[in-house]
JSON list of C-alpha atoms in Angstrom, two decimals:
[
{"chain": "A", "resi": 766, "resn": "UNK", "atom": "CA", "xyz": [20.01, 58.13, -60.77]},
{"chain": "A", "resi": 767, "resn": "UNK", "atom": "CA", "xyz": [21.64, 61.56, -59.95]},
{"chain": "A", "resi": 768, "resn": "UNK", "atom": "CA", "xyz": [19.20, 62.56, -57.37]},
{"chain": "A", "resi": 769, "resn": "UNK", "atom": "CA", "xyz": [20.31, 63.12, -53.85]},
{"chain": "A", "resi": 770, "resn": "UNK", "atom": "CA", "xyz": [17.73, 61.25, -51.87]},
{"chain": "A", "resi": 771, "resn": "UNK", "atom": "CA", "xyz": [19.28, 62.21, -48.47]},
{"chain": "A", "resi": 772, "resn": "UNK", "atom": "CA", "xyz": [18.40, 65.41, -49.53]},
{"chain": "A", "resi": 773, "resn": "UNK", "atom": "CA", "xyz": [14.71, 64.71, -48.68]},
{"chain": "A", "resi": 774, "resn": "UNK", "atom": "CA", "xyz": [13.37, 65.21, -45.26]},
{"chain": "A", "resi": 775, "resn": "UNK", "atom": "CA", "xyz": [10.72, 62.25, -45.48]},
{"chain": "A", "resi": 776, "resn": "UNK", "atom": "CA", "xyz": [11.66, 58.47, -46.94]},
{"chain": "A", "resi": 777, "resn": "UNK", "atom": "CA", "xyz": [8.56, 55.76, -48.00]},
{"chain": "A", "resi": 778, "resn": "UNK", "atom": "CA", "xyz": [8.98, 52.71, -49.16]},
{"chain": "A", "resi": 779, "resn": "UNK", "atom": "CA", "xyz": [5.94, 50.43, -49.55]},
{"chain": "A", "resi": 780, "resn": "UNK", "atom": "CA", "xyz": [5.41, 48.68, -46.46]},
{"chain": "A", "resi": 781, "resn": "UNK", "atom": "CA", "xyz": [5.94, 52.21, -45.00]},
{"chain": "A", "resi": 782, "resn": "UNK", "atom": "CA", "xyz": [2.98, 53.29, -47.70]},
{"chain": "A", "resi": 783, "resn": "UNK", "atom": "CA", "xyz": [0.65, 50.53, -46.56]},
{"chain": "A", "resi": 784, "resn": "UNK", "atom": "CA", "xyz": [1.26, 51.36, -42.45]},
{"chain": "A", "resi": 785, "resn": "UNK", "atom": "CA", "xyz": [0.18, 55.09, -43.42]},
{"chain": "A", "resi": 786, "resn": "UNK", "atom": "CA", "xyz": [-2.31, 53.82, -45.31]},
{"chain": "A", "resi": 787, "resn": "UNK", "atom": "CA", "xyz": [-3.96, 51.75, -42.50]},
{"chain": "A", "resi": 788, "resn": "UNK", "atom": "CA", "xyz": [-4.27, 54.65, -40.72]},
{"chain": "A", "resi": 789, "resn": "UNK", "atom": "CA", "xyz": [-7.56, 56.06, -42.86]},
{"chain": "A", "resi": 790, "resn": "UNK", "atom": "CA", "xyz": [-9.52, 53.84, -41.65]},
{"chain": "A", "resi": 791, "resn": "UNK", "atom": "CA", "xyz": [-12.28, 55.58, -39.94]},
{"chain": "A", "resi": 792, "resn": "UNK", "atom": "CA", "xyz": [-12.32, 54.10, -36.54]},
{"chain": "A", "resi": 793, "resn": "UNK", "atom": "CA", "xyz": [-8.29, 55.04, -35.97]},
{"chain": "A", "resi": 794, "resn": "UNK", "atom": "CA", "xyz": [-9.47, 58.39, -37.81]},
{"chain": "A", "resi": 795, "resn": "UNK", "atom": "CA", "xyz": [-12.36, 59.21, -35.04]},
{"chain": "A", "resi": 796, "resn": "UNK", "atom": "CA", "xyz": [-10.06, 57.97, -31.73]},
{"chain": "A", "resi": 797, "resn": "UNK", "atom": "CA", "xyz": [-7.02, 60.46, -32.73]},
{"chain": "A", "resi": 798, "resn": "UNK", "atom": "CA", "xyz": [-4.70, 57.73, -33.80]},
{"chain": "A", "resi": 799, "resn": "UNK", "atom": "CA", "xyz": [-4.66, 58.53, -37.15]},
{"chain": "A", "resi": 800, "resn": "UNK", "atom": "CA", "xyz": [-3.71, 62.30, -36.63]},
{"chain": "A", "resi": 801, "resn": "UNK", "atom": "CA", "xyz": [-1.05, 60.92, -33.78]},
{"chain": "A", "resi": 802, "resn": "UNK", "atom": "CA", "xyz": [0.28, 59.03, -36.21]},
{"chain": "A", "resi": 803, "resn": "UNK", "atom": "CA", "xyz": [1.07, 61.08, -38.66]},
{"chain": "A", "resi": 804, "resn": "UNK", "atom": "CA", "xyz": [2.30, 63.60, -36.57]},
{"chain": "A", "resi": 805, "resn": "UNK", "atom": "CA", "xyz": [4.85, 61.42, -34.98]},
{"chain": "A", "resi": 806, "resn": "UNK", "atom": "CA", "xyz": [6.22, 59.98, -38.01]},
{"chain": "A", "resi": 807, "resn": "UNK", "atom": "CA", "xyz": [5.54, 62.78, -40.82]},
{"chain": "A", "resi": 808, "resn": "UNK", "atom": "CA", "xyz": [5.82, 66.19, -38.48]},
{"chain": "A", "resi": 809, "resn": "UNK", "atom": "CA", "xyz": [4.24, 69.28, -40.43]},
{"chain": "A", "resi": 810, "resn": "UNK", "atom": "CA", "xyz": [2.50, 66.84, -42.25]},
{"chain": "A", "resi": 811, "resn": "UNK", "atom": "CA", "xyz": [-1.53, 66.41, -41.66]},
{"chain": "A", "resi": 812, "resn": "UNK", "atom": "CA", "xyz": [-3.41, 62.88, -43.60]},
{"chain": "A", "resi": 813, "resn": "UNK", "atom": "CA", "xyz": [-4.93, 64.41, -45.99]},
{"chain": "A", "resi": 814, "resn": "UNK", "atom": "CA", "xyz": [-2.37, 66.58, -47.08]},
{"chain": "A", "resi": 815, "resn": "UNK", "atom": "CA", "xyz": [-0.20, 63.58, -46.99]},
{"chain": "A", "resi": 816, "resn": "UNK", "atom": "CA", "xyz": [-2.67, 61.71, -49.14]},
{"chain": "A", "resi": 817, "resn": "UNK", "atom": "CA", "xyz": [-3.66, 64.14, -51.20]},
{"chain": "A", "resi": 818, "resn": "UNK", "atom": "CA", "xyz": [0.18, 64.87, -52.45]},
{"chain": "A", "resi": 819, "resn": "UNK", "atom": "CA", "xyz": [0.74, 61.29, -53.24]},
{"chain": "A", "resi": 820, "resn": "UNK", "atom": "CA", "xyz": [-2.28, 60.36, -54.76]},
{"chain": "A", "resi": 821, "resn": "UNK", "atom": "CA", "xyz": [-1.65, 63.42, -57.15]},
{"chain": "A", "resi": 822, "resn": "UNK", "atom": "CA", "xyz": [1.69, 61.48, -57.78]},
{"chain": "A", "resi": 823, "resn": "UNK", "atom": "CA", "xyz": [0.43, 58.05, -58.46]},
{"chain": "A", "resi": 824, "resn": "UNK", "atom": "CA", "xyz": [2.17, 56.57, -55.89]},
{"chain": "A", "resi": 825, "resn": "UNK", "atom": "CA", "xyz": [-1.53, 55.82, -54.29]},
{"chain": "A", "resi": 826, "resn": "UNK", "atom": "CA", "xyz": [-4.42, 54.73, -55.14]},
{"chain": "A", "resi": 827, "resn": "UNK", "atom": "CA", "xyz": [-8.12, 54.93, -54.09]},
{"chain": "A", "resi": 828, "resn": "UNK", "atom": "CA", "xyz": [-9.91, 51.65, -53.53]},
{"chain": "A", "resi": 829, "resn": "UNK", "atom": "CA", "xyz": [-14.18, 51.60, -53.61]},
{"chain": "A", "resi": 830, "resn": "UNK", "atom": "CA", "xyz": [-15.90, 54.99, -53.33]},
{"chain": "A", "resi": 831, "resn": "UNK", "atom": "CA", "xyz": [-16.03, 55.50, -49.37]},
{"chain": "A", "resi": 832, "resn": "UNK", "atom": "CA", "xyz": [-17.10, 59.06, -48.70]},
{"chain": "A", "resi": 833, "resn": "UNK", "atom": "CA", "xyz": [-14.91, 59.33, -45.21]},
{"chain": "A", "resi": 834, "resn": "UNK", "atom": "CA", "xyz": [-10.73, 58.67, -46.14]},
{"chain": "A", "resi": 835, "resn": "UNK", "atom": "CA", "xyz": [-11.22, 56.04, -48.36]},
{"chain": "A", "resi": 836, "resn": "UNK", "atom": "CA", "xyz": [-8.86, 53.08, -48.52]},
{"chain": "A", "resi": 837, "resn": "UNK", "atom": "CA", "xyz": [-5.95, 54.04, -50.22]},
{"chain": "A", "resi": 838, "resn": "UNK", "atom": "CA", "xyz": [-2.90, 50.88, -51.34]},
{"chain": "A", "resi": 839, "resn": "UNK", "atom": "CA", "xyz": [0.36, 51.70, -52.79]},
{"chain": "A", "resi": 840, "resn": "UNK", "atom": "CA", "xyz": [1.21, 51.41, -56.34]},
{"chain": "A", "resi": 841, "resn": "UNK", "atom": "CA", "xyz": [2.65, 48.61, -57.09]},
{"chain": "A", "resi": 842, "resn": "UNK", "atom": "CA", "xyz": [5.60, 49.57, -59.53]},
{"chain": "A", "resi": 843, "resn": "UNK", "atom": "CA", "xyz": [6.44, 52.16, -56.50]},
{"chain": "A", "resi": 844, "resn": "UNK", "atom": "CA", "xyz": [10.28, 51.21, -54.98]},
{"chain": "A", "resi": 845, "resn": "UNK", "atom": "CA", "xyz": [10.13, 54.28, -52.71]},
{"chain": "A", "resi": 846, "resn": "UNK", "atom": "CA", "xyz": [9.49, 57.84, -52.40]},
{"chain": "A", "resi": 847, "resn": "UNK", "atom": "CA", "xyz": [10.74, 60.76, -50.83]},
{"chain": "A", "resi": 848, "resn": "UNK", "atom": "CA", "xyz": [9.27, 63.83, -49.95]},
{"chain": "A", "resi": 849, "resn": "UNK", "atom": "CA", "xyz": [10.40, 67.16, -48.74]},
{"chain": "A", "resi": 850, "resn": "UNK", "atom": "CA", "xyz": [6.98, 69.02, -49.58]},
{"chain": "A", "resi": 851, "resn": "UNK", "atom": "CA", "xyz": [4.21, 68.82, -51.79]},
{"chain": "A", "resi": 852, "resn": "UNK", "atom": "CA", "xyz": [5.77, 70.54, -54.05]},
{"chain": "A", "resi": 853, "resn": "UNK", "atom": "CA", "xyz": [9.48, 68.80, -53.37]},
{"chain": "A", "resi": 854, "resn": "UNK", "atom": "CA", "xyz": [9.40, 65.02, -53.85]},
{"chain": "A", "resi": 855, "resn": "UNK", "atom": "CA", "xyz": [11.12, 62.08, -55.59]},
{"chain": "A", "resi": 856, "resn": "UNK", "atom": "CA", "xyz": [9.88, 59.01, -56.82]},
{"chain": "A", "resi": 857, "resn": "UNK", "atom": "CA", "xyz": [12.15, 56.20, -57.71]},
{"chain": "A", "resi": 858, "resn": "UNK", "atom": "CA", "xyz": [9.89, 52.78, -59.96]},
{"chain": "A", "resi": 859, "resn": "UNK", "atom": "CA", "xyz": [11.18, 49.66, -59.36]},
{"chain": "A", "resi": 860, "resn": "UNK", "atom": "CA", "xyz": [12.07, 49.25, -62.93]},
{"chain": "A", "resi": 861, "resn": "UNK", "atom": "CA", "xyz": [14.91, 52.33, -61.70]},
{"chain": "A", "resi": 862, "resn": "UNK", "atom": "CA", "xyz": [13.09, 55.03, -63.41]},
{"chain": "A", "resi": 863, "resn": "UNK", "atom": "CA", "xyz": [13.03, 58.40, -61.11]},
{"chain": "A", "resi": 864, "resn": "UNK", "atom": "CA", "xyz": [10.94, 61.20, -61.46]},
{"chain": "A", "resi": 865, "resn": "UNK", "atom": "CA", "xyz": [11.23, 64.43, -59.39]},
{"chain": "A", "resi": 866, "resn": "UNK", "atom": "CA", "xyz": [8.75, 67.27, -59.03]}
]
């Protein structure tokens, strides 16, 4: 792997995937927790931006067709990622395999 992951601003590994992912559920959604959350570990970041950038990677993955932030879980062949912006991330497999975008 020749990819500088200190280089990225923002560093997930599953069970960091899975706390985010709690978040969504609507009652921590309607109290504020959700969007203090986020903002307190992913500054500049909002949740559905967040979401929406790693679902579009395959690193998450919808679960039932809930209308309000459905319930997302990680992928399970996900080691970590690491994100700069949506358009700036890294995604390293557990089988070692990286891919950038």
């Amino acid at each position: 792997m020749d990819v500088d992951l200190a280089a990225y601003a923002h560093h997930l590994d599953p069970d960091d995937l899975r706390k985010l992912f709690h978040h969504g559920h609507w009652i921590p959604v309607l109290r504020g927790i959700t969007q203090a959350y986020v903002e307190r570990h992913y500054p500049g970041w909002s949740w559905n931006a967040r979401t929406a950038v790693l679902e579009e990677a395959g690193v998450a993955h919808r679960l039932g067709t809930r209308n309000m932030h459905p319930h997302f879980v990680p992928d399970r062949f996900v080691e970590s990622v690491h994100l700069n912006s949506p358009d700036d991330l890294c995604i390293v497999w557990i089988d070692g395999s990286v891919t950038v975008r």
